[in-house]
Short mmCIF file of C-alpha atoms in Angstrom, two decimals:
data_model
loop_
_atom_site.label_atom_id
_atom_site.label_comp_id
_atom_site.label_asym_id
_atom_site.label_seq_id
_atom_site.Cartn_x
_atom_site.Cartn_y
_atom_site.Cartn_z
CA GLU A 1 1.44 -15.91 12.83
CA LEU A 2 0.48 -13.14 15.96
CA PHE A 3 -1.00 -10.46 13.36
CA CYS A 4 -2.35 -12.88 11.04
CA GLY A 5 -0.34 -12.02 8.08
CA TYR A 6 -0.50 -15.01 6.38
CA ASN A 7 -3.24 -15.38 3.02
CA TRP A 8 -4.70 -18.59 4.63
CA TYR A 9 -6.00 -16.82 8.03
CA PRO A 10 -8.71 -14.69 6.30
CA LYS A 11 -11.16 -17.44 6.15
CA HIS A 12 -10.46 -19.01 9.57
CA PHE A 13 -11.06 -15.03 10.33
CA LEU A 14 -14.72 -14.85 8.93
CA VAL A 15 -16.18 -18.30 9.72
CA SER A 16 -15.00 -17.44 13.16
CA LEU A 17 -17.29 -14.32 13.18
CA LEU A 18 -19.95 -16.55 11.53
CA LYS A 19 -20.15 -18.93 14.41
CA ASN A 20 -19.89 -15.96 16.78
CA ARG A 21 -23.46 -14.82 14.69
CA LYS A 22 -21.32 -11.58 14.08
CA PHE A 23 -22.84 -11.62 10.69
CA ASN A 24 -22.47 -7.37 9.99
CA ALA A 25 -18.69 -7.46 10.74
CA PHE A 26 -18.26 -10.70 8.52
CA PHE A 27 -19.90 -8.89 5.58
CA HIS A 28 -18.40 -5.59 6.74
CA GLU A 29 -15.18 -7.93 6.31
CA PHE A 30 -15.69 -10.34 3.30
CA LEU A 31 -16.58 -6.98 1.25
CA SER A 32 -13.05 -5.43 2.71
CA LEU A 33 -10.46 -8.29 2.36
CA PRO A 34 -10.77 -8.26 -1.52
CA VAL A 35 -9.35 -4.55 -1.38
CA ASN A 36 -7.42 -3.97 1.58
CA PHE A 37 -5.91 -7.38 2.22
CA PRO A 38 -5.31 -8.38 -1.24
CA ASN A 39 -3.43 -12.03 -1.79
CA SER A 40 -4.48 -15.60 -3.80
CA ASN A 41 -7.25 -15.98 -1.48
CA THR A 42 -8.87 -13.66 -1.25
CA GLN A 43 -8.30 -11.16 -4.99
CA LYS A 44 -11.57 -12.61 -6.05
CA LYS A 45 -15.34 -13.34 -3.71
CA HIS A 46 -16.48 -16.70 -4.61
CA ILE A 47 -12.76 -17.92 -4.07
CA LEU A 48 -12.83 -16.46 -1.14
CA ILE A 49 -16.28 -17.85 0.17
CA SER A 50 -15.19 -21.30 -1.19
CA LEU A 51 -12.72 -21.40 1.17
CA VAL A 52 -14.70 -20.41 3.84
CA LEU A 53 -17.07 -23.72 3.65
CA GLN A 54 -13.60 -25.33 3.31
CA ALA A 55 -12.92 -24.94 6.67
CA MET A 56 -16.15 -25.49 8.48
CA PHE A 57 -16.23 -29.05 5.96
CA PRO A 58 -14.83 -32.48 8.81
CA GLN A 59 -11.75 -33.36 9.31
CA ASN A 60 -12.98 -36.21 6.70
CA MET A 61 -13.95 -34.71 4.00
CA LYS A 62 -10.73 -31.96 4.05
CA ARG A 63 -7.99 -34.58 3.87
CA ARG A 64 -9.71 -35.86 0.62
CA MET A 65 -9.53 -32.39 -1.13
CA LYS A 66 -6.63 -31.77 -0.27
CA PRO A 67 -4.28 -31.11 -3.65
CA GLU A 68 -1.03 -32.36 -2.15
CA LEU A 69 -3.31 -35.55 -0.34
CA ILE A 70 -4.68 -36.55 -3.35
CA CYS A 71 -1.50 -36.31 -4.95
CA MET A 72 0.01 -38.81 -2.07
CA ASN A 73 -2.80 -40.92 -1.73
CA GLN A 74 -2.40 -42.28 -5.66
CA ILE A 75 2.06 -42.84 -5.94
CA LEU A 76 1.81 -44.09 -2.10
CA LEU A 77 1.74 -48.31 -1.64
CA SER A 78 -1.21 -49.13 -0.97
CA SER A 79 0.80 -50.52 2.33
CA PHE A 80 1.75 -47.19 3.26
CA ARG A 81 -1.29 -45.41 2.10
CA ASN A 82 -3.29 -46.99 5.17
CA GLU A 83 -0.94 -46.65 8.10
CA MET A 84 -1.22 -42.98 7.14
CA CYS A 85 -5.12 -41.99 7.04
CA ALA A 86 -4.71 -41.35 11.13
CA ARG A 87 -1.36 -39.08 11.05
CA ASP A 88 -2.96 -36.82 7.81
CA LEU A 89 -6.37 -36.60 9.36
CA ASN A 90 -4.23 -35.29 13.04
CA ASN A 91 -2.06 -33.69 10.88
CA ILE A 92 -5.19 -31.69 8.92
CA SER A 93 -7.03 -31.07 12.36
CA LEU A 94 -4.05 -29.36 13.09
CA LEU A 95 -3.14 -26.90 10.16
CA ASP A 96 -6.85 -26.54 8.75
CA PRO A 97 -9.76 -25.72 11.95
CA PRO A 98 -12.16 -23.84 11.47
CA THR A 99 -12.23 -21.21 13.57
CA LEU A 100 -9.37 -18.21 13.70
CA GLU A 101 -8.92 -19.25 17.49
CA GLU A 102 -8.28 -22.43 17.00
CA LYS A 103 -5.73 -21.98 13.72
CA MET A 104 -3.95 -19.24 15.71
CA TYR A 105 -3.20 -21.21 19.02
CA ASN A 106 -2.34 -24.73 16.80
CA ASP A 107 1.03 -22.19 14.63
CA LEU A 108 2.02 -20.48 17.91
CA THR A 109 2.24 -24.56 19.68
CA CYS A 110 2.02 -27.13 17.54
CA THR A 111 2.67 -26.09 13.86
CA THR A 112 4.77 -23.25 12.16
CA VAL A 113 6.10 -21.44 15.20
CA PRO A 114 7.76 -23.76 16.78
CA GLN A 115 9.35 -24.85 13.46
CA TYR A 116 11.38 -22.36 12.67
CA VAL A 117 12.09 -21.16 15.66
CA HIS A 118 13.99 -24.79 15.71
CA TYR A 119 15.15 -23.88 12.58
CA GLU A 120 16.50 -20.42 13.99
CA ASP A 121 17.69 -21.79 16.19
CA SER A 122 20.05 -24.56 14.53
CA ASN A 123 21.52 -21.79 11.87
CA ALA A 124 22.31 -19.23 14.31
CA MET A 125 24.38 -21.72 16.36
CA ALA A 126 25.74 -23.12 13.64
CA PHE A 127 27.60 -19.79 13.56
CA GLY A 128 28.17 -19.02 17.32
CA ILE A 129 25.13 -16.19 16.87
CA GLU A 130 22.94 -16.21 20.09
CA GLU A 131 19.63 -15.08 18.61
CA ARG A 132 16.23 -13.20 19.84
CA VAL A 133 12.89 -13.88 18.75
CA PRO A 134 11.51 -10.07 20.06
CA MET A 135 7.80 -10.62 18.06
CA LEU A 136 7.59 -14.63 20.53
CA ASP A 137 8.05 -11.81 24.16
CA HIS A 138 5.65 -13.46 26.11
CA ASN A 139 3.42 -10.51 26.70
CA LEU A 140 2.72 -9.63 23.78
CA VAL A 141 1.27 -12.83 22.49
CA GLU A 142 0.02 -13.39 24.99
CA TRP A 143 -2.28 -9.89 24.47
CA MET A 144 -2.55 -10.40 20.67
CA HIS A 145 -4.62 -14.03 21.71
CA ARG A 146 -7.45 -12.39 24.26
CA LEU A 147 -7.63 -9.81 21.53
CA SER A 148 -11.17 -9.36 20.90
CA ILE A 149 -11.33 -11.12 16.92
CA GLU A 150 -13.03 -8.28 15.36
CA TRP A 151 -9.04 -6.38 15.97
CA LYS A 152 -7.33 -9.06 14.65
CA LEU A 153 -8.24 -8.74 11.36
CA LYS A 154 -10.38 -5.64 11.31
CA ASN A 155 -11.42 -3.73 7.75
CA GLY A 156 -10.32 -6.30 5.93
CA THR A 157 -6.66 -5.67 7.21
CA CYS A 158 -4.08 -8.28 8.18
CA LYS A 159 -1.78 -6.82 11.17
CA TYR A 160 -4.12 -4.02 11.76
CA PRO A 161 -2.52 -3.86 15.72
CA LEU A 162 0.88 -3.71 15.00
CA ARG A 163 0.64 -1.45 11.91
CA GLU A 164 -1.48 1.16 13.97
CA ALA A 165 1.14 0.45 17.04
CA MET A 166 3.36 1.25 14.34
CA ARG A 167 2.00 4.46 12.25
CA SER A 168 3.98 7.52 14.14
CA VAL A 169 7.01 5.63 13.98
CA LEU A 170 7.17 4.00 10.09
CA PRO A 171 6.76 5.57 6.74
CA ASP A 172 2.94 4.87 5.09
CA ALA A 173 4.24 2.79 2.64
CA ILE A 174 5.09 0.73 4.97
CA ILE A 175 2.39 0.83 7.56
CA ASN A 176 -0.17 0.21 4.34
CA ARG A 177 1.82 -2.35 2.59
CA LYS A 178 -0.47 -4.62 0.95
CA ASP A 179 2.00 -7.03 -0.55
CA LYS A 180 2.86 -9.85 2.08
CA MET A 181 4.94 -12.93 0.48
CA GLY A 182 5.04 -16.36 2.01
CA LEU A 183 8.96 -17.44 1.56
CA SER A 184 8.31 -20.02 -0.75
CA ALA A 185 11.48 -21.16 -3.43
CA PRO A 186 10.32 -21.08 -7.09
CA ARG A 187 10.07 -25.33 -7.10
CA ASP A 188 8.43 -25.40 -10.66
CA LEU A 189 10.82 -23.24 -12.14
CA TRP A 190 13.69 -25.17 -11.08
CA PHE A 191 12.32 -28.60 -11.33
CA ARG A 192 10.89 -28.26 -14.84
CA ASN A 193 13.85 -26.72 -16.39
CA GLU A 194 17.75 -26.86 -14.40
CA LEU A 195 16.84 -29.31 -11.99
CA ARG A 196 14.96 -31.59 -15.38
CA MET A 197 17.67 -34.00 -16.18
CA SER A 198 19.48 -34.29 -12.54
CA ILE A 199 15.50 -35.81 -11.35
CA GLU A 200 15.07 -37.53 -14.13
CA SER A 201 18.08 -39.73 -13.94
CA LEU A 202 17.56 -40.12 -10.82
CA PHE A 203 14.14 -41.94 -10.71
CA ASN A 204 14.52 -43.50 -14.56
CA ARG A 205 16.64 -46.03 -12.48
CA ASP A 206 15.52 -48.64 -9.32
CA CYS A 207 15.27 -46.77 -6.27
CA ARG A 208 14.26 -47.69 -3.17
CA ILE A 209 11.55 -45.54 -2.50
CA TYR A 210 10.18 -48.08 -4.95
CA GLU A 211 10.38 -50.60 -3.18
CA LYS A 212 9.77 -50.00 -0.08
CA LEU A 213 7.07 -47.08 -0.44
CA ILE A 214 6.19 -45.52 -3.81
CA ASN A 215 4.23 -47.13 -6.88
CA PRO A 216 6.55 -46.51 -9.92
CA SER A 217 4.21 -47.16 -12.64
CA VAL A 218 2.08 -44.30 -11.42
CA PHE A 219 5.06 -42.13 -9.67
CA GLN A 220 6.59 -42.01 -13.40
CA SER A 221 3.78 -41.28 -15.35
CA GLN A 222 2.89 -38.51 -12.64
CA LEU A 223 6.36 -37.63 -12.75
CA GLN A 224 6.04 -36.80 -16.94
CA GLU A 225 2.97 -34.86 -16.38
CA TYR A 226 4.55 -32.37 -14.22
CA MET A 227 7.16 -32.25 -16.01
CA ILE A 228 5.64 -31.18 -19.45
CA GLY A 229 4.48 -28.20 -17.70
CA LYS A 230 0.62 -30.75 -16.74
CA SER A 231 -0.68 -28.66 -13.40
CA ILE A 232 -0.76 -31.00 -10.61
CA PRO A 233 0.13 -30.33 -7.24
CA LEU A 234 3.49 -32.64 -7.52
CA ALA A 235 6.19 -29.74 -6.75
CA ARG A 236 5.70 -30.31 -2.59
CA VAL A 237 6.32 -34.18 -2.86
CA LEU A 238 8.61 -34.69 -5.22
CA TRP A 239 10.77 -32.06 -2.78
CA ARG A 240 10.40 -34.84 -0.34
CA ILE A 241 10.69 -38.02 -2.47
CA ILE A 242 14.10 -36.78 -4.07
CA ASN A 243 15.14 -35.93 -0.02
CA ILE A 244 13.68 -39.17 0.81
CA GLU A 245 15.42 -41.39 -1.92
CA LYS A 246 18.78 -39.22 -0.69
CA TRP A 247 18.49 -40.50 2.69
CA PHE A 248 17.46 -44.13 1.54
CA ASN A 249 20.74 -44.09 -0.68
CA ILE A 250 23.30 -42.07 1.93
CA TYR A 251 21.91 -44.44 4.93
CA PHE A 252 21.02 -47.74 3.35
CA ASN A 253 23.79 -48.10 0.08
#
C-alpha cells in the first residue's frame, strides 16, 4: 500500500496523471505498465484503459458495475438490499476513488492497512509475540505521501523508490521482480471440490439466512450454476454467506 505494489494502483496512477494534465507522462506510463508491471489489470491495454475510465465514473455508476454488488443485489431480500445502498456507496468512495492520492490515503487510514494491522496484532498477541511493522514508520509514511506522483510508479514500475533504495543491497533478481502476488486463497477450487458437499448440505435445508437476509430460490439457482463452473462472482460472497449462516447457528440456535 505504501509503495503502490498491488495491481489495482496503476489505474488510479494514470487518472492522477490525466487530472494533473501530465499527458506525456500518461502515455509513457500507459505503454510501460504492461511491460514492467504485468498483471491481470495491465497486461492488455484495452483492459487498462477501461479501468482508467471506470475509475473516473460517478460512485453510483461504479456501484451498479461492481460484480460482487451485482451478485448481492440479486440474492439479498429487497428490504435488506435497500438498507445497504448508502453503505455500498460509502464503501466504494473509500475503496475505489479516482486518483492515486485518494486511494493511497484511504488505504492507509480507512481500509486495508488498519484491517491488516488489526489482524496482525491479534495474531501476534494470541501467541505472546510483540510485533513491529517497520514500513509504517511515520517518517517513511509521511515522506512517501509527500513524494511527487511521477515517483510513486515510474517507467511502469511499482515500488520504484523502494527498489532504487535497495539496489546496492539486494540481488537484481529480487530488485527487478515483476510477479507481485496478492494473498487470495483458492476459493473456487475449494468450494467446487473438497468443500462442495458440505456447502450444498449446509444450504439444502431451512437456513437462518433465508428468513433474514437471502432470497433462497435465487441463491440456490446461483449456487447450482457456480458449482458446475459458470463464471459468476459468487466466491467471496459465498464465503461471507457461509460464515453468517454458521454465526446464526452458533448464537441463535
